[in-house]
PDB file of C-alpha atoms in Angstrom:
ATOM      1  CA  MET A  26       0.073   0.071   0.140  1.00 96.00           C
ATOM      2  CA  ILE A  27       1.132   3.278  -0.892  1.00 98.00           C
ATOM      3  CA  VAL A  28       0.097   6.382   1.337  1.00 98.00           C
ATOM      4  CA  LEU A  29       0.453  10.206   0.639  1.00 97.00           C
ATOM      5  CA  ASN A  30       0.309  12.734   3.374  1.00 97.00           C
ATOM      6  CA  ALA A  31      -0.881  15.668   1.403  1.00 94.00           C
ATOM      7  CA  PRO A  32      -2.948  18.662   3.013  1.00 93.00           C
ATOM      8  CA  VAL A  33      -4.144  20.215  -0.334  1.00 94.00           C
ATOM      9  CA  GLN A  34      -4.923  19.108  -3.711  1.00 95.00           C
ATOM     10  CA  GLN A  35      -6.155  15.831  -2.450  1.00 96.00           C
ATOM     11  CA  ASP A  36      -8.848  15.551  -5.602  1.00 96.00           C
ATOM     12  CA  LYS A  37      -5.902  16.141  -7.890  1.00 97.00           C
ATOM     13  CA  ILE A  38      -3.679  13.508  -6.610  1.00 97.00           C
ATOM     14  CA  ILE A  39      -6.645  10.924  -6.714  1.00 98.00           C
ATOM     15  CA  GLU A  40      -7.225  11.792 -10.493  1.00 97.00           C
ATOM     16  CA  THR A  41      -3.684  11.389 -11.176  1.00 97.00           C
ATOM     17  CA  LEU A  42      -2.658   8.125  -9.572  1.00 98.00           C
ATOM     18  CA  THR A  43      -6.066   6.377 -10.448  1.00 97.00           C
ATOM     19  CA  THR A  44      -5.798   7.242 -14.257  1.00 97.00           C
ATOM     20  CA  TYR A  45      -1.970   6.649 -14.349  1.00 96.00           C
ATOM     21  CA  ASN A  46      -1.285   3.472 -16.358  1.00 93.00           C
ATOM     22  CA  GLU A  47       2.484   3.241 -17.848  1.00 91.00           C
ATOM     23  CA  GLU A  48       4.572   0.040 -17.784  1.00 88.00           C
ATOM     24  CA  GLY A  49       1.467  -1.438 -16.254  1.00 92.00           C
ATOM     25  CA  LEU A  50       1.731   0.205 -12.968  1.00 96.00           C
ATOM     26  CA  THR A  51      -1.664   1.121 -11.784  1.00 97.00           C
ATOM     27  CA  PHE A  52      -3.246   2.571  -8.595  1.00 98.00           C
ATOM     28  CA  GLU A  53      -6.521   2.010  -6.830  1.00 98.00           C
ATOM     29  CA  PHE A  54      -7.542   4.776  -4.301  1.00 98.00           C
ATOM     30  CA  ILE A  55      -8.722   2.907  -1.194  1.00 98.00           C
ATOM     31  CA  GLU A  56      -9.420   5.987   1.464  1.00 98.00           C
ATOM     32  CA  LYS A  57      -8.862   9.085   2.932  1.00 97.00           C
ATOM     33  CA  LYS A  58      -8.282   9.691   6.687  1.00 97.00           C
ATOM     34  CA  GLY A  59      -7.487  13.248   7.395  1.00 94.00           C
ATOM     35  CA  MET A  60      -4.671  14.435   5.168  1.00 96.00           C
ATOM     36  CA  LYS A  61      -3.462  10.913   4.483  1.00 97.00           C
ATOM     37  CA  LEU A  62      -4.430   9.323   0.960  1.00 98.00           C
ATOM     38  CA  TYR A  63      -4.344   5.359   0.870  1.00 98.00           C
ATOM     39  CA  PHE A  64      -3.912   3.757  -2.664  1.00 98.00           C
ATOM     40  CA  ASN A  65      -3.331  -0.054  -3.421  1.00 97.00           C
ATOM     41  CA  THR A  66      -0.570  -0.807  -6.307  1.00 97.00           C
ATOM     42  CA  ASN A  67      -0.121  -4.043  -8.380  1.00 96.00           C
ATOM     43  CA  ALA A  68       3.733  -3.134  -7.656  1.00 95.00           C
ATOM     44  CA  THR A  69       5.751  -5.559  -5.803  1.00 94.00           C
ATOM     45  CA  ASP A  70       8.394  -3.054  -4.573  1.00 96.00           C
ATOM     46  CA  LEU A  71       6.820  -0.789  -2.712  1.00 97.00           C
ATOM     47  CA  GLU A  72       9.717   1.513  -1.785  1.00 97.00           C
ATOM     48  CA  ALA A  73      10.426   1.906  -5.175  1.00 96.00           C
ATOM     49  CA  THR A  74       7.100   2.599  -6.085  1.00 97.00           C
ATOM     50  CA  ALA A  75       6.996   5.221  -3.396  1.00 97.00           C
ATOM     51  CA  LYS A  76       9.604   7.002  -5.427  1.00 97.00           C
ATOM     52  CA  LYS A  77       7.842   7.002  -8.524  1.00 97.00           C
ATOM     53  CA  VAL A  78       4.764   8.212  -7.000  1.00 97.00           C
ATOM     54  CA  LYS A  79       6.544  11.192  -5.877  1.00 96.00           C
ATOM     55  CA  LYS A  80       8.063  11.699  -9.444  1.00 96.00           C
ATOM     56  CA  ILE A  81       4.800  11.427 -11.104  1.00 96.00           C
ATOM     57  CA  ILE A  82       3.173  13.748  -8.810  1.00 97.00           C
ATOM     58  CA  LYS A  83       6.121  16.073  -8.969  1.00 96.00           C
ATOM     59  CA  GLU A  84       5.941  16.323 -12.490  1.00 96.00           C
ATOM     60  CA  THR A  85       2.367  17.585 -12.693  1.00 95.00           C
ATOM     61  CA  PRO A  86       1.336  21.174 -13.149  1.00 94.00           C
ATOM     62  CA  TYR A  87       0.495  21.513  -9.540  1.00 93.00           C
ATOM     63  CA  GLY A  88       2.916  18.920  -8.007  1.00 93.00           C
ATOM     64  CA  ALA A  89       6.188  20.939  -8.372  1.00 88.00           C
ATOM     65  CA  VAL A  90       4.743  23.554  -5.603  1.00 91.00           C
ATOM     66  CA  LEU A  91       2.987  21.193  -3.557  1.00 93.00           C
ATOM     67  CA  TYR A  92       4.257  19.784  -0.085  1.00 94.00           C
ATOM     68  CA  PHE A  93       3.493  16.061   0.380  1.00 96.00           C
ATOM     69  CA  GLN A  94       5.239  12.896   1.730  1.00 97.00           C
ATOM     70  CA  VAL A  95       4.856   9.492   0.238  1.00 97.00           C
ATOM     71  CA  THR A  96       5.636   6.203   2.296  1.00 97.00           C
ATOM     72  CA  ALA A  97       5.194   2.877   1.515  1.00 97.00           C
ATOM     73  CA  GLU A  98       3.311   0.434   4.094  1.00 93.00           C
TER      74      GLU A  98
END
């Protein structure tokens, strides 16, 4: 499971990740608890996927100035 801790732009993050499908990597939004967004993924290496998610978000128009954290659980 991938967890994003983001105080703003949560809807855009959810949309970005749930519509992402490159190299067979997909994400499914599970739930939101406060500032945390929980996603399931089909990836096996969760640490590498957490880094990939951070890169994906940073490459969006809103992500360059967004403060957020990504962790694997």
